[in-house]
Every structure is written in C-alpha cells, then in structure tokens.
Short mmCIF file of C-alpha atoms in Angstrom, two decimals:
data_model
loop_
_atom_site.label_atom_id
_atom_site.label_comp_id
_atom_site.label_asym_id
_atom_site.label_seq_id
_atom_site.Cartn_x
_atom_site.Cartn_y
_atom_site.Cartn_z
CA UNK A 1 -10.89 5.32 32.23
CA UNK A 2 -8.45 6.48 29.62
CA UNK A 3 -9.29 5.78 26.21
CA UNK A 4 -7.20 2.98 24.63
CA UNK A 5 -6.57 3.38 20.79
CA UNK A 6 -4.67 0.39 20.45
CA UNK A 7 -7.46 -1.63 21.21
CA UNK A 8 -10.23 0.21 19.79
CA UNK A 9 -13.59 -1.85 18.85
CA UNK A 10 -13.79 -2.66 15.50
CA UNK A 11 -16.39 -1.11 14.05
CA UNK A 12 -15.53 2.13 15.74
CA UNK A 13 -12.10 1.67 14.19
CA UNK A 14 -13.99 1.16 10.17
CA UNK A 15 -16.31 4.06 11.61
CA UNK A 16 -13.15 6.33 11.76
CA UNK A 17 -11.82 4.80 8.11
CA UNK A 18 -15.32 5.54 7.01
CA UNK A 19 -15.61 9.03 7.81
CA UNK A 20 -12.38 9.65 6.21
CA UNK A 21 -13.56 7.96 2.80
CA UNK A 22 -16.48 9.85 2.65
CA UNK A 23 -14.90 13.27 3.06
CA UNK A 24 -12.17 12.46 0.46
CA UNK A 25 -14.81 11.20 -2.01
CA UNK A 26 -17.33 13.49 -1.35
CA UNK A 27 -15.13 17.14 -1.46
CA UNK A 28 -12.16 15.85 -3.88
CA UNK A 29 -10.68 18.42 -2.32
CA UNK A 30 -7.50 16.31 -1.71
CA UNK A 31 -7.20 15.37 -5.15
CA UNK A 32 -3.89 17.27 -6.27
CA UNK A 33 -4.35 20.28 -8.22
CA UNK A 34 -0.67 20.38 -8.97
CA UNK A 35 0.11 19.25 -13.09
CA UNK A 36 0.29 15.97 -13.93
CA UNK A 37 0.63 13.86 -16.70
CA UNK A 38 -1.33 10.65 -17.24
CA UNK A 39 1.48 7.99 -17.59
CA UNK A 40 0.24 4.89 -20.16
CA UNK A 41 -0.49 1.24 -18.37
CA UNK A 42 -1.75 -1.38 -19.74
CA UNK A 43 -4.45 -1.83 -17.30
CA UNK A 44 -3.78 1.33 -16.53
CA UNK A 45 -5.61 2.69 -19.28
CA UNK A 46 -8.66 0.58 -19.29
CA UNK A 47 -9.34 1.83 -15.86
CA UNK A 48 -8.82 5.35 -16.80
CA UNK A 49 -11.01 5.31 -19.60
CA UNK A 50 -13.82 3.64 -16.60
CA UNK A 51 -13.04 6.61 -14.43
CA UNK A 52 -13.27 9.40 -17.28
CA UNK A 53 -16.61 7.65 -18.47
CA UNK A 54 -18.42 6.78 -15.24
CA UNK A 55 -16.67 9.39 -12.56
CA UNK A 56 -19.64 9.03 -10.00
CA UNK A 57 -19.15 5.29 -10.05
CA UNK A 58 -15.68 5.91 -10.06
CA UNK A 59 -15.71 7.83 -6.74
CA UNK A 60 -17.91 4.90 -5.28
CA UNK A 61 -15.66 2.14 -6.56
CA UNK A 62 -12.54 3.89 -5.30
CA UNK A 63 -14.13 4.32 -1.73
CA UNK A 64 -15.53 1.10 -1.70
CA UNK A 65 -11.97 -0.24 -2.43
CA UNK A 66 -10.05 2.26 -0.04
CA UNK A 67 -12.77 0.58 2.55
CA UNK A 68 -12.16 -3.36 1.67
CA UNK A 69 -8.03 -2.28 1.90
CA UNK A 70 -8.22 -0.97 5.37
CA UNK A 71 -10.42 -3.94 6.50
CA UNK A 72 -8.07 -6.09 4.89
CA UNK A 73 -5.29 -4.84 6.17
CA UNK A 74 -6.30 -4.74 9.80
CA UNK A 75 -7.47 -8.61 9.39
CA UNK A 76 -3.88 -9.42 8.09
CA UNK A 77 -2.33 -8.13 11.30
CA UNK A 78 -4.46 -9.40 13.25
CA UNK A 79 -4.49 -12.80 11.82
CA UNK A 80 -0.34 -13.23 11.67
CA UNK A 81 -0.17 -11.18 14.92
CA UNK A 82 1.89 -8.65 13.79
CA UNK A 83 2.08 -6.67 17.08
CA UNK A 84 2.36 -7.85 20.55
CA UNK A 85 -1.21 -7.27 21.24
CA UNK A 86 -4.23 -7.52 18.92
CA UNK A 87 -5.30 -4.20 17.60
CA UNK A 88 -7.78 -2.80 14.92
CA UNK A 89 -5.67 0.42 14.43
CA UNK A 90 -3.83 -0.46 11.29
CA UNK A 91 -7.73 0.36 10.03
CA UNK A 92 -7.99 3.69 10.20
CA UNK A 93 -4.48 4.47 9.79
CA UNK A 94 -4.51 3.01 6.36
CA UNK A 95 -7.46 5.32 5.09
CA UNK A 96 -5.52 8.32 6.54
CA UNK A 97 -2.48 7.77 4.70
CA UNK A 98 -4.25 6.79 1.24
CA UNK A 99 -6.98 9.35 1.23
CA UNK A 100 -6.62 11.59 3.81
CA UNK A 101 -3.67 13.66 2.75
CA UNK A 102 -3.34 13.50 -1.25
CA UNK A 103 -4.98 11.35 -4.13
CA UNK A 104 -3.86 11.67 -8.03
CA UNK A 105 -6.08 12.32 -10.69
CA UNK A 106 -5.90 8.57 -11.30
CA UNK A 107 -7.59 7.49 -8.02
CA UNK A 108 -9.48 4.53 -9.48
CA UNK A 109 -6.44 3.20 -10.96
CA UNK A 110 -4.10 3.73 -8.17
CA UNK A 111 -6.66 2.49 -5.26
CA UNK A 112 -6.98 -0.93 -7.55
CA UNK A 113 -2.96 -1.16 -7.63
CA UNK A 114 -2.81 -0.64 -3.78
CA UNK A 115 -5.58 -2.93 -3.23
CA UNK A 116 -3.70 -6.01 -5.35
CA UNK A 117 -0.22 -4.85 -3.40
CA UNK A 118 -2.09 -5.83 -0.37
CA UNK A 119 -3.78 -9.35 -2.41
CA UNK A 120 0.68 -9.56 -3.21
CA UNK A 121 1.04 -9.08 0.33
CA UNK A 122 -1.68 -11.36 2.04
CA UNK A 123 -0.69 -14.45 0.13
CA UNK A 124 3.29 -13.75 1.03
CA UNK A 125 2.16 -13.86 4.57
CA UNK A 126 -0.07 -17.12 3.93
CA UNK A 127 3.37 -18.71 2.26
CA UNK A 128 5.11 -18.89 5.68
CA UNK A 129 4.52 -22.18 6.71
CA UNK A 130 6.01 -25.51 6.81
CA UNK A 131 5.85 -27.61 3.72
CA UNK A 132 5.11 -26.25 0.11
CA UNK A 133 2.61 -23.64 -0.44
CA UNK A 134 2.95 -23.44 -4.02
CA UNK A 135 -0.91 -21.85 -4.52
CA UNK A 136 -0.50 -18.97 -2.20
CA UNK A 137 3.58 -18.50 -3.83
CA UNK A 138 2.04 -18.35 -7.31
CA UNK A 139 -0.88 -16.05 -6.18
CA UNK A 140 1.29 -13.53 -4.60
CA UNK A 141 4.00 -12.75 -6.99
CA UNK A 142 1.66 -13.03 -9.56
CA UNK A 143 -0.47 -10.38 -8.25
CA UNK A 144 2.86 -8.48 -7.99
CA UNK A 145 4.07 -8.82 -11.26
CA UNK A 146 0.52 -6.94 -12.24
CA UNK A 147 1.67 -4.05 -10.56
CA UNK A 148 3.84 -2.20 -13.17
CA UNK A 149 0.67 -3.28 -15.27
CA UNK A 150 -1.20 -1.31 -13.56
CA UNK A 151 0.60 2.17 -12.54
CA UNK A 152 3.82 2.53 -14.23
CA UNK A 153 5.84 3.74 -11.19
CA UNK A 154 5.78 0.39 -9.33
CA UNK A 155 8.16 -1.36 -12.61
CA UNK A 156 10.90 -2.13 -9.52
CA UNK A 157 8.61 -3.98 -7.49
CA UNK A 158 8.17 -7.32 -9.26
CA UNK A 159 11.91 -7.91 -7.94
CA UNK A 160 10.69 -7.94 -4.31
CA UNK A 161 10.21 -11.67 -4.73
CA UNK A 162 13.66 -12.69 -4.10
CA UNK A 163 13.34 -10.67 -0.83
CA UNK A 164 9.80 -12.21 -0.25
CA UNK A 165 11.91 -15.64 -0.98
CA UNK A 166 14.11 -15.15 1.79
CA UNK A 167 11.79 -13.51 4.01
CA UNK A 168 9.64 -16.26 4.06
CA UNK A 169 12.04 -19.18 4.02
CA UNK A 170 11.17 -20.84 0.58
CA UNK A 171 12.69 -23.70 -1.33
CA UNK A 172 14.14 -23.04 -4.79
CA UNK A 173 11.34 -24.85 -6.03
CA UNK A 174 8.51 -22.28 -4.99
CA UNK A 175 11.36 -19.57 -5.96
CA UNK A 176 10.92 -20.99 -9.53
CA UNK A 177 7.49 -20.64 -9.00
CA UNK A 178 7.32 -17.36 -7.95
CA UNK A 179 9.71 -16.12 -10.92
CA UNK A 180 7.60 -17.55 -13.10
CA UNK A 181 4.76 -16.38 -11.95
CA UNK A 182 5.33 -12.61 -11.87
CA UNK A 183 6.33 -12.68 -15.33
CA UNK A 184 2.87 -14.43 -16.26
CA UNK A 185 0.62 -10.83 -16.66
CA UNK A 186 3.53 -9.06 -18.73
CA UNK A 187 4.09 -12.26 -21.15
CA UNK A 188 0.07 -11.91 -21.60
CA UNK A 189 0.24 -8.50 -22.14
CA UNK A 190 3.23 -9.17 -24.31
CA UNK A 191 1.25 -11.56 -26.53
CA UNK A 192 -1.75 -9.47 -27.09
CA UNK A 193 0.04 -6.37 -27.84
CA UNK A 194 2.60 -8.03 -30.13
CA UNK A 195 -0.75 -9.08 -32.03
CA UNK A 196 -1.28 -5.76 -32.45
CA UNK A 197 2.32 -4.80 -33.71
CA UNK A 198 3.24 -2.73 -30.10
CA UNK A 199 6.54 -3.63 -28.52
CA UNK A 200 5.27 -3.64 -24.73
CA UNK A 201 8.71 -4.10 -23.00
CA UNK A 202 9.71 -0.83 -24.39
CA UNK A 203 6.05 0.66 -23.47
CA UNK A 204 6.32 -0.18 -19.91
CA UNK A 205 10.45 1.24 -19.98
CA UNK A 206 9.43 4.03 -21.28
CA UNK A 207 6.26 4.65 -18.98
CA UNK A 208 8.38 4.67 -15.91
CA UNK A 209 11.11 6.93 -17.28
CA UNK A 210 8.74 9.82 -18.34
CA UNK A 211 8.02 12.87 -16.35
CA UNK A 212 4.39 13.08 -15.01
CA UNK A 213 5.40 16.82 -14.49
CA UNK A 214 4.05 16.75 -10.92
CA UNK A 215 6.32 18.01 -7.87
CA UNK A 216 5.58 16.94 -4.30
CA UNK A 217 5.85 20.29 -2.49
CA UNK A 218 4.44 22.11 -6.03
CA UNK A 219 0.98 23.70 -5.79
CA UNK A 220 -0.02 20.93 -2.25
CA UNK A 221 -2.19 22.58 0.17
CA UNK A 222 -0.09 23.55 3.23
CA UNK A 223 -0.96 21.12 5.44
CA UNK A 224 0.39 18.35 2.98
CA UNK A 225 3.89 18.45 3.64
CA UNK A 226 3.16 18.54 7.71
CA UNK A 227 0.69 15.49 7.33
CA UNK A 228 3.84 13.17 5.26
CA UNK A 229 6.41 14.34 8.03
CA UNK A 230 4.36 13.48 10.92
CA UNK A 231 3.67 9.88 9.25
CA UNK A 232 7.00 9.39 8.13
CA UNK A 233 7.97 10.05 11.75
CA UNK A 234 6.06 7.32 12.95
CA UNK A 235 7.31 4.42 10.34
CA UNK A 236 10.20 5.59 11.31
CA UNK A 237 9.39 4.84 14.78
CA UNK A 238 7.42 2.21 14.25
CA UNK A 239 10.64 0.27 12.36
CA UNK A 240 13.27 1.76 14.81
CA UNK A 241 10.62 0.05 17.72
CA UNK A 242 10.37 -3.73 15.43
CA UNK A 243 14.02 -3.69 14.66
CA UNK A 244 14.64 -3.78 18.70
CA UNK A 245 12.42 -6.34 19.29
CA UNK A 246 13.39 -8.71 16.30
CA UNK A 247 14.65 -11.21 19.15
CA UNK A 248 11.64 -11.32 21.28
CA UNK A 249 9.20 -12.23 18.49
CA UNK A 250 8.40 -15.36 16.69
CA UNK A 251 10.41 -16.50 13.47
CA UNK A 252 7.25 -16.08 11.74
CA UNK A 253 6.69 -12.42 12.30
CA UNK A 254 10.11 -11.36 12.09
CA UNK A 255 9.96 -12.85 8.43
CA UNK A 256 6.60 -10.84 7.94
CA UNK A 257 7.78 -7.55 9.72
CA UNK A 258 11.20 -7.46 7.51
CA UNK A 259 9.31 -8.24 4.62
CA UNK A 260 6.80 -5.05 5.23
CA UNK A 261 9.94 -3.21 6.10
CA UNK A 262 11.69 -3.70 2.90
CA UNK A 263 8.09 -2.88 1.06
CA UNK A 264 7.59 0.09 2.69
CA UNK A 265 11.33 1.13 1.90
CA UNK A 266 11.08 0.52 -1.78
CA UNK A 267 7.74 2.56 -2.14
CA UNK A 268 8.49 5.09 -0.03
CA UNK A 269 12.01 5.39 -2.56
CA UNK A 270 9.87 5.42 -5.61
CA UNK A 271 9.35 9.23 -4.98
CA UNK A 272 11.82 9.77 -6.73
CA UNK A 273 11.18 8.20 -10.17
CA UNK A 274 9.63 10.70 -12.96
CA UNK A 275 6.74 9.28 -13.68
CA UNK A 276 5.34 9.31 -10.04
CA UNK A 277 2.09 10.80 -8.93
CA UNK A 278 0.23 11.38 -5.45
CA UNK A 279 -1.12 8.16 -6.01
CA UNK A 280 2.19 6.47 -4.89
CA UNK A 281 0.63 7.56 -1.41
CA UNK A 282 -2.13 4.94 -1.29
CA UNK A 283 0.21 1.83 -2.78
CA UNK A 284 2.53 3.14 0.14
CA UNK A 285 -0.10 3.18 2.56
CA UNK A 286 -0.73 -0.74 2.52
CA UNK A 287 3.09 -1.31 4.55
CA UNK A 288 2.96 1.95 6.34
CA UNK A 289 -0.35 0.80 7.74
CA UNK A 290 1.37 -2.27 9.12
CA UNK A 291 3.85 -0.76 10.51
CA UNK A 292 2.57 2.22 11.98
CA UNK A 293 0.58 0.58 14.94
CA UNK A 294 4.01 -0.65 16.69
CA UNK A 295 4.74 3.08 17.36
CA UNK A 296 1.34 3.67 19.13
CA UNK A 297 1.98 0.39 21.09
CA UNK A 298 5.21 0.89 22.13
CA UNK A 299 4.95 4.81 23.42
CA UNK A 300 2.73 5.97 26.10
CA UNK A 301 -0.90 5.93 25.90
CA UNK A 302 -1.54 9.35 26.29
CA UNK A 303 1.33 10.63 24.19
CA UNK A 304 -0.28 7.65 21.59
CA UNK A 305 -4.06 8.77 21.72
CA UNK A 306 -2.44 12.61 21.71
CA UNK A 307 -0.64 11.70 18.27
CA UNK A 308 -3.35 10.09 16.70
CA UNK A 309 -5.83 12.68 17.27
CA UNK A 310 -3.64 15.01 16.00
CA UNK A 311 -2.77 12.86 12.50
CA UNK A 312 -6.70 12.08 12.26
CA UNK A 313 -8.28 15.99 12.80
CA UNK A 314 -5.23 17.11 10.52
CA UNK A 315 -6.05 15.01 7.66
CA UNK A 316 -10.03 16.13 8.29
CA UNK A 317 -9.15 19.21 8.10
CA UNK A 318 -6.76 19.02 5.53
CA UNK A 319 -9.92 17.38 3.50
CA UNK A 320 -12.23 20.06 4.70
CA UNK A 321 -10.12 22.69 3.77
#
C-alpha cells in the first residue's frame, strides 16, 4: 500500500510538526546569524525584553506557540474544507516553513504576531455566513490591526480588511465595524504613549521605514535559499491549481481561498520593506500553510510523498547542520 500524505493520521501529522519544533528550539541553529537590527514595537518591545530576560522560557513559549499555530491551522482547513478532501497536512507544513528554514533573533515576538495573523484569519473565515456576524468581524480585524503593534514590518496589513470585506461578502455595516475595529489597539497605544509625551504615529512610520540591516541571501546557510525556492514553487502551484478550480468549489471557499491568496501575496511582498527580518517567514507561513496542501492533492501521489520528503529531510538537515 502506498503511503498517502494527504491523508496522514493526525497525530502522526503533529508528530512530524513536533520533531521539527524541537530541533529548531533545541540547536538554534536556524536562527540567522546574518546582522540585524531590532526594529521598536510597541508590543514589540515588551516581548523582547521577556525573551532577553527569560530565554529558556522563551524557547518553550515560542515552540509551544509554533505547536498551537500548526494545530490551528490544520483545524481551520479542515473545518471550512479548504481542499477537496480532508487532510492534516497543512500541520506539518506550517512548522516547516516557520521554523524549519530561518527564525530572527526576535522569535518570541514574531511567533506571537504569526500566531494572532492566524486568530485575524480564523475569525475572517467564521464571518462568512448569512446574517450579521458582527463578534467574529470585530475580533478579526481587531486582531489585525495589532499586527504592526507587534512587528513593525506588517504596518500594510491592517488594510487587508477591505479585501477581507469583499472576500467575505459583508454589509457596510460590519465594514464600519471592522474599520473601526483595527484602529482600536493603535488609538490605545496612541493614548498611553501621548501620556507619556511620544508621538506613536510617527514611531510606528518610522519603525517600518528603517533598515534592520539584514539581507536574505547575506551570511544564510546554503541550504536556505534552496528550501524558500522549493516552497515558493509549491504556493505557486498550489494557487495556479485553486485558481483553476475556482468554479467547481463552493462560494464559501472560493471567498476563503482568495482571501488566503491575497494574504499570502502581501506577506510574501513585504520582503522587500527595510525593516524586515527572517521572522517575516513564520507570519508568512500561516497562508502558505493553507495553500500549500492543494499542490500535494492535485499532483501524483508518488511525485507528492517524493516532494514532501524531500522539503521535510531538507529542512532537518538544514536544522542539523
């Protein structure tokens, strides 16, 4: 019988996220040694201080987080039915990207900001329904808005809510809502730091303009730049293989799919901005996760189980290394 990744058994599927964890945490060996500046958050901060104070509680925290996303993550596609056929992949696939190929210095920090992008996410996906759902509108773009709050790269991604909007087919009543809630955590921000004579508009402007000083194919381990082509080749796939079958799947995830897609394009084009770090990888890895499975179900098993045990002992032994 040919093994079937697809439809893996669940806990062999957090087994394989586990291992992964472990080895990232454990070596730190894929924490980048290139130069990098810490960029000032908000939150951002706070955390950093936590990770600079407690760093063996840090590691744990992070792990325990990377863990809880990958579960997460595979329950949301599940749940909306995402792909044609159930599947626990989106699982492992998830750790892979976010730990198994590069982590900043900031790990804590940037594992918390991936882990509310998928709380941003969840709730976006609960919002498709008929009649208001207010609660879960509010609840994801306010989780959204404390992004930029967070890690200073993601400032663009508060605006995804007009996308989310139309995504999702929401009245201009929840779109009030939803503007108004993802501009809750920076007006509290705003009103504590103008109590302390800051200007944090300015503060957050300025955090996303500055240069971290670290360069994606400076000082990475070799196998770094292999491991981001081979999983940029299958999102690619993966969105060539849901754009094709837009017309054969429900309104409801077509709506969720385009949403992911648009995600996934706006984090993957934050690469560019100064102030980004190889944390970016595990706030990308929440929609690059969802998408990668449709790849895996749409090619050939064998080719399939071939590419993911090539992706999974790479990024082990990119770890190891």
């Amino acid at each position: 019988m040919k093994p079937d990744i697809i439809r893996q058994p669940l806990l062999l599927a957090i087994a394989s996220i586990l291992v992964v964890i472990a080895a990232a945490m454990t070596t730190g060996t894929t924490i980048s040694p290139a130069p990098e500046t810490m960029i000032s958050t908000p939150l951002g901060d706070l955390i950093g201080l936590f990770q600079e104070r407690f760093p063996r509680c840090s590691r744990i925290l992070c792990g325990g987080l990377l863990l809880l996303t990958g579960i997460l993550c595979g329950r949301l596609a599940v749940r909306y039915g995402l792909y044609p056929v159930s599947s626990t992949l989106t699982i492992p696939l998830y750790g892979l990207v976010a730990c198994g190929i590069l982590l900043g210095r900031e790990y804590l920090t940037e594992s918390v900001a991936a882990f509310v992008l998928l709380l941003s996410t969840q709730n976006f996906f609960a919002c498709f329904r008929n009649g208001y759902a207010i609660g879960a509108v509010f609840r994801a773009s306010f989780f959204l808005g404390l992004l930029p709050l967070l890690y200073a790269p993601l400032l663009p991604l508060p605006l995804l809510v007009l996308a989310a909007a139309f995504c999702f087919r929401r009245t201009l009543r929840e779109v009030f809502v939803s503007l108004c809630s993802v501009v809750l955590p920076f007006l509290a921000v705003c009103y504590i730091a103008w109590g302390q004579g800051a200007n944090p508009p300015a503060g957050l402007w300025h955090s996303f303009v500055s240069d971290s000083g670290y360069r994606i194919f400076a000082n990475t381990p070799p196998l770094v730049p292999a491991l981001l082509g081979i999983v940029l080749f299958i999102v690619l796939c993966a969105i060539f293989f849901g754009l094709i079958s837009f017309r054969t799947v429900s309104i409801k995830a077509r709506g969720m799919l385009t949403y992911t897609i648009l995600l996934f394009t706006v984090t993957g084009c934050l690469i560019a901005v100064p102030s980004v770090t190889p944390g970016l990888l595990a706030v990308a890895a929440v929609p690059a996760a969802l998408l990668m499975p449709l790849t895996f179900i749409r090619i050939q098993r064998t080719v399939g189980t071939l590419l993911y045990l090539i992706l999974y002992i790479t990024c082990i032994v990119n770890i190891l290394q």
